[in-house]
Amino acid sequence: MIFDFALLLEPTIHHLDVKHILFGPTDSRLPLPGNIGFSFRLQQQLPLQKNQKSTKHCDVLTGETNYDRQVAILDQELRRDFEDTESLEELYEEELKARSKPGEMLEVKLQECPELLKKDFATLFPAVNVAKSNLSVLTFTQKTIHDMSSWSEDTEEEREKLTEYFVETAKEICRRIRSQGHWADFVDPTSGRPYLGDYTPATFFETDCRYRQFGFTIEDLGCCKVLRHHKWGTHCFVGSIFTNAPLESDVVAEILAEMDLLNHNGA
């Protein structure tokens, strides 16, 4: 004979009061040893004994568990962190607006490369005969909120944003110059090497002493070198674009005019 025993996982049963079973009167619905009964009998409610109060049962399937409470707490923490992140972004934007007046966040200068440096840059761009052709250097300097002479997470985050902005802008500038039949390339700030050209062991980082030829100061702090701008000091980030386009060419003039307009509108 096969008995259909009542199991807690069976969706049609009612949960039993264990305390009542152990210490209270015998449950007539569980006649077998070990408090086992038939499922069809569990559909019936056990009648209340005289002077016995109804007991509120804990629903373990729908009630809040420790896990649910932990999830709720984590959700609150994440929402608070997200709100804090938005607050930091708002503070950053306010600080940026407070310090950035038109004409004070970007400096773009195009200079003819000194003859003495052409041979040095020949190793940086081996595929181009820069030593025997026109070579101009466009320095793209952005003013920073944080002091770039010291390291912090905020400084590193700002540097990454400025690097991304420079790379995207330099790619567009080089594309426009090349579309007019000239050569142009720029130095990737993260590697110090040409972004568009072939790989070369030569590098040109922002603390390279050759930047002195373009109006910057390089300070040796002992543990490291720091680039200093004539106006913004160490609150600056610089990138370089190289081209053989003549200084008086139309494409160069248009680019400089657009950069100047961007600067005065608040870069």
PDB file of C-alpha atoms in Angstrom:
ATOM      1  CA  MET A   1       0.000   0.000   0.000  1.00  0.00           C
ATOM      2  CA  ILE A   2       1.318   3.426  -0.927  1.00  0.00           C
ATOM      3  CA  PHE A   3       0.513   6.288   1.410  1.00  0.00           C
ATOM      4  CA  ASP A   4       0.262   9.857   0.272  1.00  0.00           C
ATOM      5  CA  PHE A   5       2.167  11.575   3.078  1.00  0.00           C
ATOM      6  CA  ALA A   6       2.020  15.289   3.755  1.00  0.00           C
ATOM      7  CA  LEU A   7       5.213  17.183   2.893  1.00  0.00           C
ATOM      8  CA  LEU A   8       6.039  20.805   3.653  1.00  0.00           C
ATOM      9  CA  LEU A   9       6.809  21.478  -0.004  1.00  0.00           C
ATOM     10  CA  GLU A  10       3.332  20.413  -1.106  1.00  0.00           C
ATOM     11  CA  PRO A  11       1.613  23.637  -2.157  1.00  0.00           C
ATOM     12  CA  THR A  12      -1.879  22.630  -0.970  1.00  0.00           C
ATOM     13  CA  ILE A  13      -1.094  21.905   2.694  1.00  0.00           C
ATOM     14  CA  HIS A  14      -1.325  24.187   5.680  1.00  0.00           C
ATOM     15  CA  HIS A  15       1.781  24.687   7.829  1.00  0.00           C
ATOM     16  CA  LEU A  16       1.631  22.878  11.156  1.00  0.00           C
ATOM     17  CA  ASP A  17       2.361  24.448  14.491  1.00  0.00           C
ATOM     18  CA  VAL A  18       5.303  22.363  15.732  1.00  0.00           C
ATOM     19  CA  LYS A  19       5.128  23.864  19.214  1.00  0.00           C
ATOM     20  CA  HIS A  20       1.483  22.961  19.379  1.00  0.00           C
ATOM     21  CA  ILE A  21       2.249  19.398  18.243  1.00  0.00           C
ATOM     22  CA  LEU A  22       5.038  18.840  20.776  1.00  0.00           C
ATOM     23  CA  PHE A  23       3.516  20.445  23.837  1.00  0.00           C
ATOM     24  CA  GLY A  24      -0.170  20.790  23.087  1.00  0.00           C
ATOM     25  CA  PRO A  25      -2.963  18.326  22.632  1.00  0.00           C
ATOM     26  CA  THR A  26      -2.583  15.522  20.150  1.00  0.00           C
ATOM     27  CA  ASP A  27      -3.391  16.491  16.557  1.00  0.00           C
ATOM     28  CA  SER A  28      -6.013  14.070  15.312  1.00  0.00           C
ATOM     29  CA  ARG A  29      -4.881  14.693  11.727  1.00  0.00           C
ATOM     30  CA  LEU A  30      -1.503  13.021  12.447  1.00  0.00           C
ATOM     31  CA  PRO A  31      -2.353   9.544  13.671  1.00  0.00           C
ATOM     32  CA  LEU A  32       0.820   7.780  12.552  1.00  0.00           C
ATOM     33  CA  PRO A  33       4.068   7.566  14.544  1.00  0.00           C
ATOM     34  CA  GLY A  34       6.401  10.504  14.049  1.00  0.00           C
ATOM     35  CA  ASN A  35       3.474  12.934  13.600  1.00  0.00           C
ATOM     36  CA  ILE A  36       2.748  11.705  10.085  1.00  0.00           C
ATOM     37  CA  GLY A  37      -0.623  12.043   8.469  1.00  0.00           C
ATOM     38  CA  PHE A  38      -2.484  11.907   5.191  1.00  0.00           C
ATOM     39  CA  SER A  39      -2.502  14.967   2.917  1.00  0.00           C
ATOM     40  CA  PHE A  40      -6.261  15.013   2.394  1.00  0.00           C
ATOM     41  CA  ARG A  41      -6.792  15.288   6.155  1.00  0.00           C
ATOM     42  CA  LEU A  42      -4.536  18.321   6.379  1.00  0.00           C
ATOM     43  CA  GLN A  43      -7.069  20.278   4.325  1.00  0.00           C
ATOM     44  CA  GLN A  44      -9.187  20.299   7.430  1.00  0.00           C
ATOM     45  CA  GLN A  45      -8.479  22.927  10.091  1.00  0.00           C
ATOM     46  CA  LEU A  46      -7.850  21.631  13.579  1.00  0.00           C
ATOM     47  CA  PRO A  47     -10.679  22.868  15.798  1.00  0.00           C
ATOM     48  CA  LEU A  48      -9.659  25.210  18.581  1.00  0.00           C
ATOM     49  CA  GLN A  49      -9.697  23.780  22.052  1.00  0.00           C
ATOM     50  CA  LYS A  50     -11.607  25.559  24.740  1.00  0.00           C
ATOM     51  CA  ASN A  51      -9.780  28.587  26.167  1.00  0.00           C
ATOM     52  CA  GLN A  52      -7.151  28.237  23.414  1.00  0.00           C
ATOM     53  CA  LYS A  53      -6.128  31.367  21.502  1.00  0.00           C
ATOM     54  CA  SER A  54      -5.454  31.367  17.798  1.00  0.00           C
ATOM     55  CA  THR A  55      -1.716  31.311  17.025  1.00  0.00           C
ATOM     56  CA  LYS A  56      -0.257  33.444  14.228  1.00  0.00           C
ATOM     57  CA  HIS A  57       1.832  31.189  12.014  1.00  0.00           C
ATOM     58  CA  CYS A  58       5.056  32.307  10.349  1.00  0.00           C
ATOM     59  CA  ASP A  59       4.914  31.932   6.586  1.00  0.00           C
ATOM     60  CA  VAL A  60       8.447  30.876   5.658  1.00  0.00           C
ATOM     61  CA  LEU A  61       7.658  30.987   1.955  1.00  0.00           C
ATOM     62  CA  THR A  62       6.450  34.588   1.723  1.00  0.00           C
ATOM     63  CA  GLY A  63       7.782  36.174   4.903  1.00  0.00           C
ATOM     64  CA  GLU A  64      10.927  38.323   4.908  1.00  0.00           C
ATOM     65  CA  THR A  65      14.105  36.290   5.459  1.00  0.00           C
ATOM     66  CA  ASN A  66      17.577  37.321   6.590  1.00  0.00           C
ATOM     67  CA  TYR A  67      18.670  37.215   2.962  1.00  0.00           C
ATOM     68  CA  ASP A  68      15.843  39.572   1.958  1.00  0.00           C
ATOM     69  CA  ARG A  69      16.855  41.998   4.680  1.00  0.00           C
ATOM     70  CA  GLN A  70      20.502  41.866   3.559  1.00  0.00           C
ATOM     71  CA  VAL A  71      19.487  42.558  -0.037  1.00  0.00           C
ATOM     72  CA  ALA A  72      17.400  45.520   1.090  1.00  0.00           C
ATOM     73  CA  ILE A  73      20.328  46.946   3.072  1.00  0.00           C
ATOM     74  CA  LEU A  74      22.715  46.500   0.133  1.00  0.00           C
ATOM     75  CA  ASP A  75      20.196  48.181  -2.156  1.00  0.00           C
ATOM     76  CA  GLN A  76      20.017  51.161   0.190  1.00  0.00           C
ATOM     77  CA  GLU A  77      23.831  51.376   0.309  1.00  0.00           C
ATOM     78  CA  LEU A  78      24.113  51.243  -3.482  1.00  0.00           C
ATOM     79  CA  ARG A  79      21.468  53.939  -3.889  1.00  0.00           C
ATOM     80  CA  ARG A  80      23.289  56.123  -1.382  1.00  0.00           C
ATOM     81  CA  ASP A  81      26.626  55.576  -3.159  1.00  0.00           C
ATOM     82  CA  PHE A  82      24.998  56.414  -6.474  1.00  0.00           C
ATOM     83  CA  GLU A  83      23.590  59.635  -5.023  1.00  0.00           C
ATOM     84  CA  ASP A  84      27.045  60.462  -3.605  1.00  0.00           C
ATOM     85  CA  THR A  85      28.561  59.908  -7.039  1.00  0.00           C
ATOM     86  CA  GLU A  86      26.075  62.313  -8.580  1.00  0.00           C
ATOM     87  CA  SER A  87      26.889  64.840  -5.858  1.00  0.00           C
ATOM     88  CA  LEU A  88      30.595  64.550  -6.627  1.00  0.00           C
ATOM     89  CA  GLU A  89      29.928  65.054 -10.330  1.00  0.00           C
ATOM     90  CA  GLU A  90      27.868  68.148  -9.550  1.00  0.00           C
ATOM     91  CA  LEU A  91      30.636  69.515  -7.322  1.00  0.00           C
ATOM     92  CA  TYR A  92      33.176  68.822 -10.048  1.00  0.00           C
ATOM     93  CA  GLU A  93      31.087  70.678 -12.618  1.00  0.00           C
ATOM     94  CA  GLU A  94      30.605  73.614 -10.242  1.00  0.00           C
ATOM     95  CA  GLU A  95      34.329  73.754  -9.541  1.00  0.00           C
ATOM     96  CA  LEU A  96      35.070  73.587 -13.250  1.00  0.00           C
ATOM     97  CA  LYS A  97      32.677  76.440 -13.998  1.00  0.00           C
ATOM     98  CA  ALA A  98      34.141  78.498 -11.158  1.00  0.00           C
ATOM     99  CA  ARG A  99      37.666  78.153 -12.493  1.00  0.00           C
ATOM    100  CA  SER A 100      36.986  78.097 -16.204  1.00  0.00           C
ATOM    101  CA  LYS A 101      36.350  81.482 -17.679  1.00  0.00           C
ATOM    102  CA  PRO A 102      36.313  81.929 -21.468  1.00  0.00           C
ATOM    103  CA  GLY A 103      39.849  81.890 -22.832  1.00  0.00           C
ATOM    104  CA  GLU A 104      41.347  80.282 -19.723  1.00  0.00           C
ATOM    105  CA  MET A 105      40.977  76.539 -20.241  1.00  0.00           C
ATOM    106  CA  LEU A 106      42.699  75.840 -23.556  1.00  0.00           C
ATOM    107  CA  GLU A 107      45.798  77.122 -25.286  1.00  0.00           C
ATOM    108  CA  VAL A 108      46.622  76.034 -28.826  1.00  0.00           C
ATOM    109  CA  LYS A 109      49.888  77.204 -30.356  1.00  0.00           C
ATOM    110  CA  LEU A 110      51.397  76.323 -33.710  1.00  0.00           C
ATOM    111  CA  GLN A 111      55.142  76.876 -33.979  1.00  0.00           C
ATOM    112  CA  GLU A 112      57.745  76.047 -36.548  1.00  0.00           C
ATOM    113  CA  CYS A 113      60.052  73.366 -35.246  1.00  0.00           C
ATOM    114  CA  PRO A 114      63.628  74.587 -34.608  1.00  0.00           C
ATOM    115  CA  GLU A 115      66.177  73.131 -37.004  1.00  0.00           C
ATOM    116  CA  LEU A 116      68.160  71.579 -34.163  1.00  0.00           C
ATOM    117  CA  LEU A 117      65.145  69.519 -33.106  1.00  0.00           C
ATOM    118  CA  LYS A 118      64.252  68.195 -36.547  1.00  0.00           C
ATOM    119  CA  LYS A 119      66.972  65.565 -36.372  1.00  0.00           C
ATOM    120  CA  ASP A 120      65.724  64.452 -32.952  1.00  0.00           C
ATOM    121  CA  PHE A 121      62.170  64.104 -34.190  1.00  0.00           C
ATOM    122  CA  ALA A 122      63.361  62.162 -37.234  1.00  0.00           C
ATOM    123  CA  THR A 123      63.655  59.078 -35.009  1.00  0.00           C
ATOM    124  CA  LEU A 124      60.123  59.692 -33.698  1.00  0.00           C
ATOM    125  CA  PHE A 125      58.671  59.674 -37.227  1.00  0.00           C
ATOM    126  CA  PRO A 126      61.026  57.400 -39.222  1.00  0.00           C
ATOM    127  CA  ALA A 127      58.598  57.016 -42.127  1.00  0.00           C
ATOM    128  CA  VAL A 128      58.642  60.772 -42.807  1.00  0.00           C
ATOM    129  CA  ASN A 129      61.687  62.788 -43.831  1.00  0.00           C
ATOM    130  CA  VAL A 130      61.061  65.529 -41.281  1.00  0.00           C
ATOM    131  CA  ALA A 131      64.699  66.652 -41.258  1.00  0.00           C
ATOM    132  CA  LYS A 132      64.476  67.949 -44.838  1.00  0.00           C
ATOM    133  CA  SER A 133      60.907  69.231 -44.928  1.00  0.00           C
ATOM    134  CA  ASN A 134      58.687  71.709 -43.187  1.00  0.00           C
ATOM    135  CA  LEU A 135      57.848  70.643 -39.655  1.00  0.00           C
ATOM    136  CA  SER A 136      55.467  72.495 -37.388  1.00  0.00           C
ATOM    137  CA  VAL A 137      54.402  71.539 -33.873  1.00  0.00           C
ATOM    138  CA  LEU A 138      50.965  72.333 -32.504  1.00  0.00           C
ATOM    139  CA  THR A 139      50.933  72.260 -28.693  1.00  0.00           C
ATOM    140  CA  PHE A 140      47.492  71.566 -27.256  1.00  0.00           C
ATOM    141  CA  THR A 141      47.494  72.639 -23.586  1.00  0.00           C
ATOM    142  CA  GLN A 142      44.507  72.162 -21.305  1.00  0.00           C
ATOM    143  CA  LYS A 143      44.183  73.787 -17.909  1.00  0.00           C
ATOM    144  CA  THR A 144      43.554  71.297 -15.105  1.00  0.00           C
ATOM    145  CA  ILE A 145      41.661  71.523 -11.851  1.00  0.00           C
ATOM    146  CA  HIS A 146      44.171  69.379  -9.967  1.00  0.00           C
ATOM    147  CA  ASP A 147      47.904  69.894  -9.633  1.00  0.00           C
ATOM    148  CA  MET A 148      49.560  67.487 -12.072  1.00  0.00           C
ATOM    149  CA  SER A 149      52.819  67.498 -10.078  1.00  0.00           C
ATOM    150  CA  SER A 150      51.279  65.236  -7.410  1.00  0.00           C
ATOM    151  CA  TRP A 151      49.428  61.943  -7.675  1.00  0.00           C
ATOM    152  CA  SER A 152      45.959  61.160  -6.387  1.00  0.00           C
ATOM    153  CA  GLU A 153      42.948  59.247  -7.632  1.00  0.00           C
ATOM    154  CA  ASP A 154      41.238  62.514  -8.567  1.00  0.00           C
ATOM    155  CA  THR A 155      44.322  63.684 -10.473  1.00  0.00           C
ATOM    156  CA  GLU A 156      44.572  60.386 -12.318  1.00  0.00           C
ATOM    157  CA  GLU A 157      40.881  60.460 -13.226  1.00  0.00           C
ATOM    158  CA  GLU A 158      41.181  63.997 -14.569  1.00  0.00           C
ATOM    159  CA  ARG A 159      44.282  63.068 -16.567  1.00  0.00           C
ATOM    160  CA  GLU A 160      42.428  60.174 -18.190  1.00  0.00           C
ATOM    161  CA  LYS A 161      39.557  62.449 -19.224  1.00  0.00           C
ATOM    162  CA  LEU A 162      41.921  65.070 -20.661  1.00  0.00           C
ATOM    163  CA  THR A 163      43.897  62.393 -22.487  1.00  0.00           C
ATOM    164  CA  GLU A 164      40.727  61.040 -24.083  1.00  0.00           C
ATOM    165  CA  TYR A 165      39.654  64.527 -25.130  1.00  0.00           C
ATOM    166  CA  PHE A 166      43.046  65.320 -26.636  1.00  0.00           C
ATOM    167  CA  VAL A 167      43.270  62.041 -28.556  1.00  0.00           C
ATOM    168  CA  GLU A 168      39.818  62.478 -30.111  1.00  0.00           C
ATOM    169  CA  THR A 169      40.527  66.111 -31.028  1.00  0.00           C
ATOM    170  CA  ALA A 170      43.977  65.331 -32.421  1.00  0.00           C
ATOM    171  CA  LYS A 171      42.589  62.511 -34.571  1.00  0.00           C
ATOM    172  CA  GLU A 172      40.105  64.918 -36.155  1.00  0.00           C
ATOM    173  CA  ILE A 173      42.770  67.602 -36.699  1.00  0.00           C
ATOM    174  CA  CYS A 174      45.125  65.118 -38.366  1.00  0.00           C
ATOM    175  CA  ARG A 175      42.322  63.775 -40.514  1.00  0.00           C
ATOM    176  CA  ARG A 176      41.522  67.239 -41.821  1.00  0.00           C
ATOM    177  CA  ILE A 177      45.158  68.082 -42.508  1.00  0.00           C
ATOM    178  CA  ARG A 178      45.755  64.784 -44.294  1.00  0.00           C
ATOM    179  CA  SER A 179      42.642  65.282 -46.394  1.00  0.00           C
ATOM    180  CA  GLN A 180      44.363  68.317 -47.894  1.00  0.00           C
ATOM    181  CA  GLY A 181      47.406  66.304 -48.994  1.00  0.00           C
ATOM    182  CA  HIS A 182      49.665  67.071 -46.033  1.00  0.00           C
ATOM    183  CA  TRP A 183      51.177  64.771 -43.434  1.00  0.00           C
ATOM    184  CA  ALA A 184      50.124  64.975 -39.772  1.00  0.00           C
ATOM    185  CA  ASP A 185      50.482  62.819 -36.694  1.00  0.00           C
ATOM    186  CA  PHE A 186      50.354  63.266 -32.942  1.00  0.00           C
ATOM    187  CA  VAL A 187      51.998  61.766 -29.885  1.00  0.00           C
ATOM    188  CA  ASP A 188      49.926  59.441 -27.748  1.00  0.00           C
ATOM    189  CA  PRO A 189      50.272  60.799 -24.175  1.00  0.00           C
ATOM    190  CA  THR A 190      50.033  57.313 -22.681  1.00  0.00           C
ATOM    191  CA  SER A 191      52.942  55.846 -24.673  1.00  0.00           C
ATOM    192  CA  GLY A 192      54.910  58.871 -25.874  1.00  0.00           C
ATOM    193  CA  ARG A 193      54.916  57.424 -29.403  1.00  0.00           C
ATOM    194  CA  PRO A 194      53.185  58.383 -32.678  1.00  0.00           C
ATOM    195  CA  TYR A 195      49.509  57.496 -32.656  1.00  0.00           C
ATOM    196  CA  LEU A 196      49.064  57.052 -36.414  1.00  0.00           C
ATOM    197  CA  GLY A 197      52.598  56.200 -37.512  1.00  0.00           C
ATOM    198  CA  ASP A 198      54.691  53.064 -37.271  1.00  0.00           C
ATOM    199  CA  TYR A 199      56.063  51.832 -33.981  1.00  0.00           C
ATOM    200  CA  THR A 200      59.355  53.335 -32.910  1.00  0.00           C
ATOM    201  CA  PRO A 201      61.465  53.024 -29.732  1.00  0.00           C
ATOM    202  CA  ALA A 202      61.789  56.830 -29.635  1.00  0.00           C
ATOM    203  CA  THR A 203      59.387  58.662 -27.313  1.00  0.00           C
ATOM    204  CA  PHE A 204      58.257  62.207 -26.549  1.00  0.00           C
ATOM    205  CA  PHE A 205      56.558  62.486 -23.157  1.00  0.00           C
ATOM    206  CA  GLU A 206      55.206  65.665 -21.594  1.00  0.00           C
ATOM    207  CA  THR A 207      58.245  65.977 -19.310  1.00  0.00           C
ATOM    208  CA  ASP A 208      60.711  65.771 -22.212  1.00  0.00           C
ATOM    209  CA  CYS A 209      63.275  68.585 -22.055  1.00  0.00           C
ATOM    210  CA  ARG A 210      62.522  69.401 -25.746  1.00  0.00           C
ATOM    211  CA  TYR A 211      59.285  71.022 -24.571  1.00  0.00           C
ATOM    212  CA  ARG A 212      61.439  73.911 -23.396  1.00  0.00           C
ATOM    213  CA  GLN A 213      61.818  74.885 -27.046  1.00  0.00           C
ATOM    214  CA  PHE A 214      58.057  75.406 -27.220  1.00  0.00           C
ATOM    215  CA  GLY A 215      57.674  77.750 -24.241  1.00  0.00           C
ATOM    216  CA  PHE A 216      57.350  75.316 -21.343  1.00  0.00           C
ATOM    217  CA  THR A 217      59.489  74.841 -18.256  1.00  0.00           C
ATOM    218  CA  ILE A 218      60.639  71.414 -17.114  1.00  0.00           C
ATOM    219  CA  GLU A 219      61.363  71.174 -13.397  1.00  0.00           C
ATOM    220  CA  ASP A 220      63.361  68.345 -11.861  1.00  0.00           C
ATOM    221  CA  LEU A 221      61.921  67.529  -8.425  1.00  0.00           C
ATOM    222  CA  GLY A 222      64.454  64.790  -7.759  1.00  0.00           C
ATOM    223  CA  CYS A 223      61.967  61.932  -7.761  1.00  0.00           C
ATOM    224  CA  CYS A 224      60.369  63.030 -11.022  1.00  0.00           C
ATOM    225  CA  LYS A 225      60.140  65.789 -13.622  1.00  0.00           C
ATOM    226  CA  VAL A 226      57.213  68.164 -13.951  1.00  0.00           C
ATOM    227  CA  LEU A 227      56.066  70.328 -16.857  1.00  0.00           C
ATOM    228  CA  ARG A 228      55.123  73.902 -15.948  1.00  0.00           C
ATOM    229  CA  HIS A 229      53.021  76.265 -18.037  1.00  0.00           C
ATOM    230  CA  HIS A 230      53.944  79.946 -18.151  1.00  0.00           C
ATOM    231  CA  LYS A 231      50.506  80.929 -16.828  1.00  0.00           C
ATOM    232  CA  TRP A 232      48.908  77.896 -15.216  1.00  0.00           C
ATOM    233  CA  GLY A 233      51.990  76.408 -13.586  1.00  0.00           C
ATOM    234  CA  THR A 234      51.650  72.670 -12.955  1.00  0.00           C
ATOM    235  CA  HIS A 235      47.875  72.819 -13.445  1.00  0.00           C
ATOM    236  CA  CYS A 236      48.171  71.835 -17.087  1.00  0.00           C
ATOM    237  CA  PHE A 237      48.085  68.889 -19.472  1.00  0.00           C
ATOM    238  CA  VAL A 238      49.826  69.157 -22.832  1.00  0.00           C
ATOM    239  CA  GLY A 239      49.691  67.178 -26.065  1.00  0.00           C
ATOM    240  CA  SER A 240      51.547  67.641 -29.357  1.00  0.00           C
ATOM    241  CA  ILE A 241      50.531  67.410 -33.015  1.00  0.00           C
ATOM    242  CA  PHE A 242      53.149  67.386 -35.797  1.00  0.00           C
ATOM    243  CA  THR A 243      52.589  68.332 -39.425  1.00  0.00           C
ATOM    244  CA  ASN A 244      54.445  69.413 -42.547  1.00  0.00           C
ATOM    245  CA  ALA A 245      51.559  71.669 -43.596  1.00  0.00           C
ATOM    246  CA  PRO A 246      52.737  75.279 -44.091  1.00  0.00           C
ATOM    247  CA  LEU A 247      51.824  77.675 -41.299  1.00  0.00           C
ATOM    248  CA  GLU A 248      49.966  79.869 -43.782  1.00  0.00           C
ATOM    249  CA  SER A 249      47.928  77.038 -45.337  1.00  0.00           C
ATOM    250  CA  ASP A 250      44.142  77.349 -45.342  1.00  0.00           C
ATOM    251  CA  VAL A 251      43.519  74.143 -43.416  1.00  0.00           C
ATOM    252  CA  VAL A 252      45.851  75.205 -40.606  1.00  0.00           C
ATOM    253  CA  ALA A 253      44.273  78.662 -40.438  1.00  0.00           C
ATOM    254  CA  GLU A 254      40.789  77.155 -40.251  1.00  0.00           C
ATOM    255  CA  ILE A 255      41.783  74.766 -37.464  1.00  0.00           C
ATOM    256  CA  LEU A 256      43.400  77.514 -35.395  1.00  0.00           C
ATOM    257  CA  ALA A 257      40.354  79.739 -35.855  1.00  0.00           C
ATOM    258  CA  GLU A 258      38.027  76.969 -34.697  1.00  0.00           C
ATOM    259  CA  MET A 259      40.209  76.201 -31.673  1.00  0.00           C
ATOM    260  CA  ASP A 260      40.236  79.877 -30.748  1.00  0.00           C
ATOM    261  CA  LEU A 261      36.459  80.060 -31.045  1.00  0.00           C
ATOM    262  CA  LEU A 262      36.057  76.890 -28.971  1.00  0.00           C
ATOM    263  CA  ASN A 263      38.336  78.328 -26.319  1.00  0.00           C
ATOM    264  CA  HIS A 264      36.488  81.611 -25.997  1.00  0.00           C
ATOM    265  CA  ASN A 265      33.155  79.832 -25.844  1.00  0.00           C
ATOM    266  CA  GLY A 266      34.410  77.826 -22.896  1.00  0.00           C
ATOM    267  CA  ALA A 267      36.350  74.677 -23.855  1.00  0.00           C
TER     268      ALA A 267
END
